[in-house]
């Protein structure tokens, strides 16, 4: 009898890596899909100075990102002064080499540029590969919100000064940055108004400790020089040596470290206000980067993610104890839009706020209330 069995394998792909938030999120989405197996990154850099094109980030910073991801990266040297046709020929040679090794797909972080998508698809096709666009068709503002809720941490490494003030280069890419943009500028810089450098995203093995050092203006662009940040004296002396000691088992870091206890009290008292690592670092008496590392080391997640969880906790309590409309609950818990609240709630609790309220107030609510206040998701799918 003929053996009709076959061996299924996921589709193998490379990610066209810019070092920015969109390529990082495209990678993350594919890594969550068992149909895909991302084998590496490929990144074009200026052959004269080794910097990522348009982003201006040095090649060693891209390699640090790849190391944090546990993926190999191929840097493709390109002469930026040549014609677009010659640059695209260099890209095709690199992709053709990958195709000869058996890879069939290359992943791009493009959201909505038809012209760019066409060029990327044609370039991949000439190399015998297929272009993949996991972010295609997304609303830019919703995409920016999703990145924030997921805790993606990135810096604005370059801006087009014809669209964005040079002073915004070197800022954190966060809600405050998006609010500071002119209305004509896309919230995620889809038209190349600005570019970012990611230091951490979901799925990374470790954070790339990066910080901007100086701003350089060249022609119509302003670049923030991204540097690897070494631990400063403050970070080495935090807690008089307690910082690096393992915590006793089943000890809450917020009770163990006085600076974290202060942060939690401050956040709970100001939960409906605008909060970020910059504003809370002062409460912990630390630099922003030092606080971010300290918080992630002991809490296991970025401050922004913990803050969203804290707000969801308050929302759960309000849903149990009051009959406010869902939108009112979100604002009372500190979320500035109902859409952001619903997304953060579902990500944390596994269901909608309305489904959570129905579950908690329905049959068996008394038993559920006897359990921990924040267990695994309580809602049925």
Coordinates of C-alpha atoms in Angstrom, one line a residue:
X1 CA 0.0 0.0 0.0
X2 CA 1.4 3.4 -1.0
X3 CA 2.3 5.7 1.9
X4 CA 0.2 8.8 1.4
X5 CA 1.6 10.6 4.5
X6 CA 3.5 13.9 4.1
X7 CA 5.5 16.1 6.3
X8 CA 4.1 19.5 6.9
X9 CA 6.5 22.4 7.5
X10 CA 5.9 26.1 8.1
X11 CA 6.6 28.6 5.4
X12 CA 10.2 29.9 5.8
X13 CA 10.7 33.7 5.6
X14 CA 13.1 36.6 6.1
X15 CA 12.0 39.9 7.6
X16 CA 13.1 43.0 5.8
X17 CA 14.6 44.7 8.9
X18 CA 14.7 48.4 9.4
X19 CA 15.2 48.3 13.2
X20 CA 11.9 50.2 13.6
X21 CA 8.6 49.4 15.2
X22 CA 6.7 48.2 12.1
X23 CA 9.2 45.6 11.0
X24 CA 9.4 44.5 14.7
X25 CA 5.7 44.1 14.8
X26 CA 5.4 42.3 11.5
X27 CA 8.0 39.9 12.8
X28 CA 6.1 39.4 16.1
X29 CA 2.8 38.6 14.3
X30 CA 4.5 36.0 12.1
X31 CA 6.2 34.4 15.1
X32 CA 2.8 34.0 16.7
X33 CA 1.5 32.1 13.6
X34 CA 2.5 28.4 13.4
X35 CA 2.2 28.6 9.6
X36 CA 5.4 30.7 9.5
X37 CA 9.0 30.1 10.5
X38 CA 11.1 33.3 10.4
X39 CA 14.7 32.3 9.8
X40 CA 16.5 35.6 9.8
X41 CA 16.6 39.3 9.1
X42 CA 17.9 41.2 6.1
X43 CA 18.7 44.9 6.4
X44 CA 20.0 47.4 3.8
X45 CA 22.8 49.7 5.1
X46 CA 24.8 52.5 3.6
X47 CA 28.0 50.9 2.3
X48 CA 30.1 54.0 3.3
X49 CA 29.1 54.3 6.9
X50 CA 27.2 51.1 7.7
X51 CA 24.0 53.0 8.8
X52 CA 20.5 51.8 8.2
X53 CA 19.0 53.7 5.2
X54 CA 16.6 56.6 6.3
X55 CA 16.9 55.5 10.0
X56 CA 20.5 56.5 10.3
X57 CA 21.2 53.8 13.0
X58 CA 24.6 52.2 13.0
X59 CA 24.9 48.5 11.9
X60 CA 26.1 47.4 15.3
X61 CA 22.8 48.6 16.8
X62 CA 20.9 46.4 14.2
X63 CA 23.1 43.5 15.2
X64 CA 22.3 44.1 18.9
X65 CA 18.6 43.8 18.0
X66 CA 19.2 40.6 16.1
X67 CA 21.0 39.2 19.1
X68 CA 18.1 40.1 21.3
X69 CA 15.8 38.3 18.9
X70 CA 18.0 35.2 18.6
X71 CA 18.0 35.6 14.8
X72 CA 20.8 36.0 12.3
X73 CA 20.9 39.3 10.3
X74 CA 22.4 39.9 6.9
X75 CA 23.5 43.5 6.2
X76 CA 23.2 44.5 2.6
X77 CA 25.7 47.3 1.7
X78 CA 24.1 49.8 -0.7
X79 CA 25.5 52.9 -2.3
X80 CA 23.0 55.5 -1.4
X81 CA 24.3 58.0 -4.1
X82 CA 23.4 55.7 -7.0
X83 CA 20.0 55.5 -8.8
X84 CA 17.0 53.6 -7.3
X85 CA 17.4 51.0 -10.0
X86 CA 21.0 50.2 -8.9
X87 CA 20.0 50.1 -5.3
X88 CA 17.1 47.7 -6.0
X89 CA 19.5 45.6 -8.0
X90 CA 21.6 45.2 -4.8
X91 CA 18.5 44.2 -2.9
X92 CA 17.6 41.6 -5.5
X93 CA 21.1 40.1 -5.4
X94 CA 20.8 39.6 -1.7
X95 CA 17.3 38.1 -1.9
X96 CA 18.4 35.9 -4.8
X97 CA 21.1 34.4 -2.6
X98 CA 18.5 33.8 0.1
X99 CA 16.2 32.1 -2.4
X100 CA 19.0 29.8 -3.5
X101 CA 19.1 28.6 0.2
X102 CA 15.5 27.6 0.0
X103 CA 13.7 30.7 1.4
X104 CA 10.6 31.7 -0.5
X105 CA 9.1 34.7 1.4
X106 CA 10.3 38.1 2.5
X107 CA 8.3 40.1 5.0
X108 CA 7.8 43.9 4.9
X109 CA 6.3 46.2 7.5
X110 CA 4.4 48.4 5.0
X111 CA 0.9 49.4 6.1
X112 CA -0.7 51.4 3.3
X113 CA 1.7 52.7 0.6
X114 CA 0.6 51.2 -2.6
X115 CA 3.6 52.5 -4.5
X116 CA 6.1 51.1 -2.0
X117 CA 4.2 47.7 -1.9
X118 CA 4.4 47.4 -5.6
X119 CA 8.2 48.1 -5.6
X120 CA 8.7 45.6 -2.8
X121 CA 6.6 43.0 -4.5
X122 CA 8.3 43.4 -7.8
X123 CA 11.8 43.3 -6.2
X124 CA 11.0 40.1 -4.3
X125 CA 9.4 38.6 -7.4
X126 CA 12.5 39.2 -9.6
X127 CA 14.5 37.3 -7.0
X128 CA 12.0 34.4 -7.1
X129 CA 10.5 35.2 -3.7
X130 CA 7.1 36.4 -2.6
X131 CA 6.5 39.5 -0.6
X132 CA 4.4 39.3 2.5
X133 CA 2.7 42.2 4.3
X134 CA 1.3 41.3 7.7
X135 CA 0.4 44.9 8.6
X136 CA -1.2 45.8 5.3
X137 CA -4.5 47.7 5.5
X138 CA -4.2 48.6 9.2
X139 CA -5.4 52.0 10.5
X140 CA -2.4 53.9 11.5
X141 CA -3.8 55.2 14.8
X142 CA -5.1 51.8 15.8
X143 CA -1.7 50.4 15.0
X144 CA 0.0 52.9 17.2
X145 CA -2.4 52.1 20.0
X146 CA -1.7 48.4 19.6
X147 CA 2.0 48.9 19.9
X148 CA 1.6 51.0 23.0
X149 CA -0.7 48.4 24.7
X150 CA 1.8 45.7 23.9
X151 CA 4.6 47.6 25.5
X152 CA 6.8 48.1 22.4
X153 CA 9.6 50.4 23.5
X154 CA 11.2 52.6 20.8
X155 CA 13.0 55.8 20.1
X156 CA 12.4 58.3 17.3
X157 CA 15.7 58.0 15.5
X158 CA 15.1 60.3 12.4
X159 CA 12.6 62.8 11.2
X160 CA 11.9 64.5 7.9
X161 CA 12.2 68.1 9.0
X162 CA 9.9 69.2 6.1
X163 CA 7.1 67.4 8.0
X164 CA 8.2 67.1 11.7
X165 CA 10.2 69.4 13.9
X166 CA 13.8 68.4 14.3
X167 CA 13.4 68.7 18.1
X168 CA 11.3 65.6 18.1
X169 CA 14.2 63.4 17.0
X170 CA 15.4 61.5 20.0
X171 CA 12.0 61.5 21.7
X172 CA 10.3 58.3 22.9
X173 CA 7.8 57.0 20.4
X174 CA 4.7 57.1 22.7
X175 CA 1.4 58.7 23.1
X176 CA 2.9 62.1 23.9
X177 CA 5.0 62.0 20.7
X178 CA 2.0 61.1 18.6
X179 CA 0.0 64.0 20.2
X180 CA 2.9 66.4 19.4
X181 CA 2.8 65.6 15.7
X182 CA 1.1 68.0 13.2
X183 CA -2.3 66.7 12.1
X184 CA -1.0 66.2 8.6
X185 CA 1.6 63.6 9.8
X186 CA 0.7 59.9 9.9
X187 CA 0.7 58.6 13.5
X188 CA 3.2 55.8 12.6
X189 CA 5.2 57.7 10.0
X190 CA 3.8 55.7 7.1
X191 CA 4.9 58.3 4.6
X192 CA 8.5 58.4 5.9
X193 CA 7.8 61.5 8.1
X194 CA 9.8 59.8 10.9
X195 CA 11.5 56.5 11.8
X196 CA 12.1 54.6 15.0
X197 CA 14.6 52.3 16.7
X198 CA 13.1 49.5 18.8
X199 CA 14.8 48.5 22.1
X200 CA 12.3 46.0 23.2
X201 CA 9.1 44.2 21.8
X202 CA 7.2 41.1 22.8
X203 CA 9.1 38.0 22.0
X204 CA 12.6 39.6 22.5
X205 CA 15.0 37.7 24.8
X206 CA 16.4 40.9 26.3
X207 CA 16.2 44.6 25.9
X208 CA 18.7 46.6 23.8
X209 CA 19.7 49.3 26.3
X210 CA 19.7 52.2 23.9
X211 CA 19.5 56.0 24.3
X212 CA 19.9 59.0 22.0
X213 CA 23.2 60.9 22.5
X214 CA 23.1 63.8 20.0
X215 CA 21.0 65.2 17.2
X216 CA 22.5 65.6 13.8
X217 CA 20.8 67.6 11.0
X218 CA 21.7 66.6 7.4
X219 CA 19.8 68.3 4.5
X220 CA 16.1 67.8 5.2
X221 CA 16.5 65.2 8.0
X222 CA 17.3 65.2 11.7
X223 CA 18.9 62.1 13.1
X224 CA 19.2 61.1 16.8
X225 CA 22.4 59.1 17.3
X226 CA 21.5 55.9 19.0
X227 CA 24.1 54.6 21.5
X228 CA 24.2 51.5 23.6
X229 CA 23.9 52.7 27.2
X230 CA 26.2 51.3 29.8
X231 CA 24.9 51.0 33.4
X232 CA 25.6 54.2 35.2
X233 CA 26.8 54.5 38.8
X234 CA 23.2 55.0 40.0
X235 CA 22.1 51.7 38.4
X236 CA 25.0 49.9 40.0
X237 CA 24.3 51.2 43.5
X238 CA 20.5 50.9 43.4
X239 CA 19.2 49.5 46.7
X240 CA 22.8 49.4 48.2
X241 CA 23.5 46.1 46.5
X242 CA 20.0 44.6 46.9
X243 CA 19.1 45.1 43.3
X244 CA 21.0 42.1 41.9
X245 CA 20.2 39.7 44.8
X246 CA 17.4 37.2 44.1
X247 CA 14.1 37.9 45.8
X248 CA 12.9 35.4 48.4
X249 CA 10.3 33.1 47.1
X250 CA 6.7 34.4 46.9
X251 CA 7.8 38.0 47.8
X252 CA 6.0 40.9 46.0
X253 CA 8.7 43.2 44.5
X254 CA 6.4 46.1 45.3
X255 CA 6.6 45.3 48.9
X256 CA 10.3 44.3 48.9
X257 CA 11.6 47.5 47.2
X258 CA 10.7 50.8 48.7
X259 CA 11.1 52.6 45.4
X260 CA 8.6 50.3 43.7
X261 CA 6.2 50.7 46.6
X262 CA 6.3 54.5 46.1
X263 CA 5.7 54.0 42.4
X264 CA 2.6 51.8 43.0
X265 CA 1.1 54.3 45.4
X266 CA 1.7 57.2 43.1
X267 CA 0.2 55.3 40.1
X268 CA -2.9 54.3 42.1
X269 CA -3.4 57.9 43.2
X270 CA -2.9 59.3 39.6
X271 CA -4.2 56.5 37.5
X272 CA -6.6 58.7 35.4
X273 CA -3.8 61.1 34.6
X274 CA -1.1 60.8 31.8
X275 CA 1.6 58.5 33.2
X276 CA 4.7 57.1 31.6
X277 CA 8.2 56.0 32.6
X278 CA 9.5 59.5 32.3
X279 CA 7.1 61.0 34.8
X280 CA 7.2 58.1 37.3
X281 CA 11.0 57.8 37.3
X282 CA 11.2 60.9 39.5
X283 CA 9.0 59.2 42.0
X284 CA 11.5 56.3 42.1
X285 CA 14.4 58.8 42.3
X286 CA 16.0 57.3 39.3
X287 CA 16.9 58.2 35.7
X288 CA 14.3 57.2 33.1
X289 CA 16.5 54.5 31.5
X290 CA 17.6 53.3 34.9
X291 CA 14.1 53.0 36.1
X292 CA 12.9 51.3 33.0
X293 CA 15.6 48.6 33.4
X294 CA 15.0 48.3 37.1
X295 CA 11.3 47.9 36.7
X296 CA 11.5 45.4 33.9
X297 CA 14.1 43.3 35.8
X298 CA 12.0 42.9 38.9
X299 CA 8.4 43.1 37.6
X300 CA 9.1 41.1 34.4
X301 CA 7.4 43.5 32.0
X302 CA 7.8 47.1 30.8
X303 CA 6.2 49.8 32.9
X304 CA 3.7 50.7 30.2
X305 CA 2.4 47.1 30.1
X306 CA 2.1 47.0 33.9
X307 CA 0.3 50.3 33.9
X308 CA -2.3 49.0 31.4
X309 CA -2.7 45.9 33.6
X310 CA -3.2 48.1 36.7
X311 CA -5.8 50.1 34.9
X312 CA -7.6 46.9 33.8
X313 CA -7.6 45.8 37.5
X314 CA -9.4 49.0 38.4
X315 CA -11.8 48.5 35.5
X316 CA -12.6 45.0 36.7
X317 CA -13.5 46.3 40.2
X318 CA -15.7 49.0 38.7
X319 CA -17.5 46.5 36.5
X320 CA -18.2 44.3 39.5
X321 CA -19.3 47.1 41.8
X322 CA -21.2 49.5 39.6
X323 CA -23.5 49.5 36.6
X324 CA -21.6 52.3 34.7
X325 CA -21.5 52.1 30.9
X326 CA -18.4 50.4 29.5
X327 CA -17.1 53.6 28.1
X328 CA -17.4 55.4 31.5
X329 CA -15.6 52.5 33.2
X330 CA -12.7 52.8 30.8
X331 CA -12.3 56.6 31.4
X332 CA -12.6 56.1 35.1
X333 CA -9.8 53.5 35.0
X334 CA -7.5 55.9 33.2
X335 CA -7.9 54.9 29.5
X336 CA -8.2 57.9 27.2
X337 CA -10.3 56.2 24.6
X338 CA -12.9 53.4 24.7
X339 CA -11.2 51.6 21.9
X340 CA -7.9 51.5 23.7
X341 CA -9.7 50.3 26.9
X342 CA -11.5 47.5 25.1
X343 CA -8.3 46.3 23.4
X344 CA -6.2 46.4 26.6
X345 CA -9.0 44.7 28.6
X346 CA -9.4 41.8 26.1
X347 CA -5.6 41.3 25.9
X348 CA -5.4 41.1 29.7
X349 CA -8.6 39.3 30.6
X350 CA -9.4 37.3 27.4
X351 CA -12.8 38.8 26.9
X352 CA -14.7 42.0 26.5
X353 CA -15.6 44.2 29.5
X354 CA -19.3 43.4 29.0
X355 CA -18.6 39.6 29.0
X356 CA -16.5 40.0 32.2
X357 CA -19.3 41.8 34.0
X358 CA -21.9 39.2 32.9
X359 CA -19.6 36.4 34.1
X360 CA -18.8 38.0 37.4
X361 CA -22.4 39.0 38.2
X362 CA -24.0 35.7 36.9
X363 CA -24.2 32.3 38.5
X364 CA -21.1 31.4 40.4
X365 CA -19.9 35.0 40.9
X366 CA -19.6 34.4 44.7
X367 CA -17.2 31.6 44.2
X368 CA -15.2 33.5 41.7
X369 CA -15.0 36.5 44.0
X370 CA -13.4 34.3 46.7
X371 CA -10.5 33.6 44.4
X372 CA -7.6 36.0 43.7
X373 CA -8.6 39.4 42.4
X374 CA -6.5 39.0 39.2
X375 CA -6.4 35.3 38.1
X376 CA -6.0 33.9 34.7
X377 CA -8.6 35.1 32.2
X378 CA -12.1 34.5 33.7
X379 CA -14.1 34.7 30.5
X380 CA -15.1 31.9 28.3
X381 CA -14.1 32.2 24.6

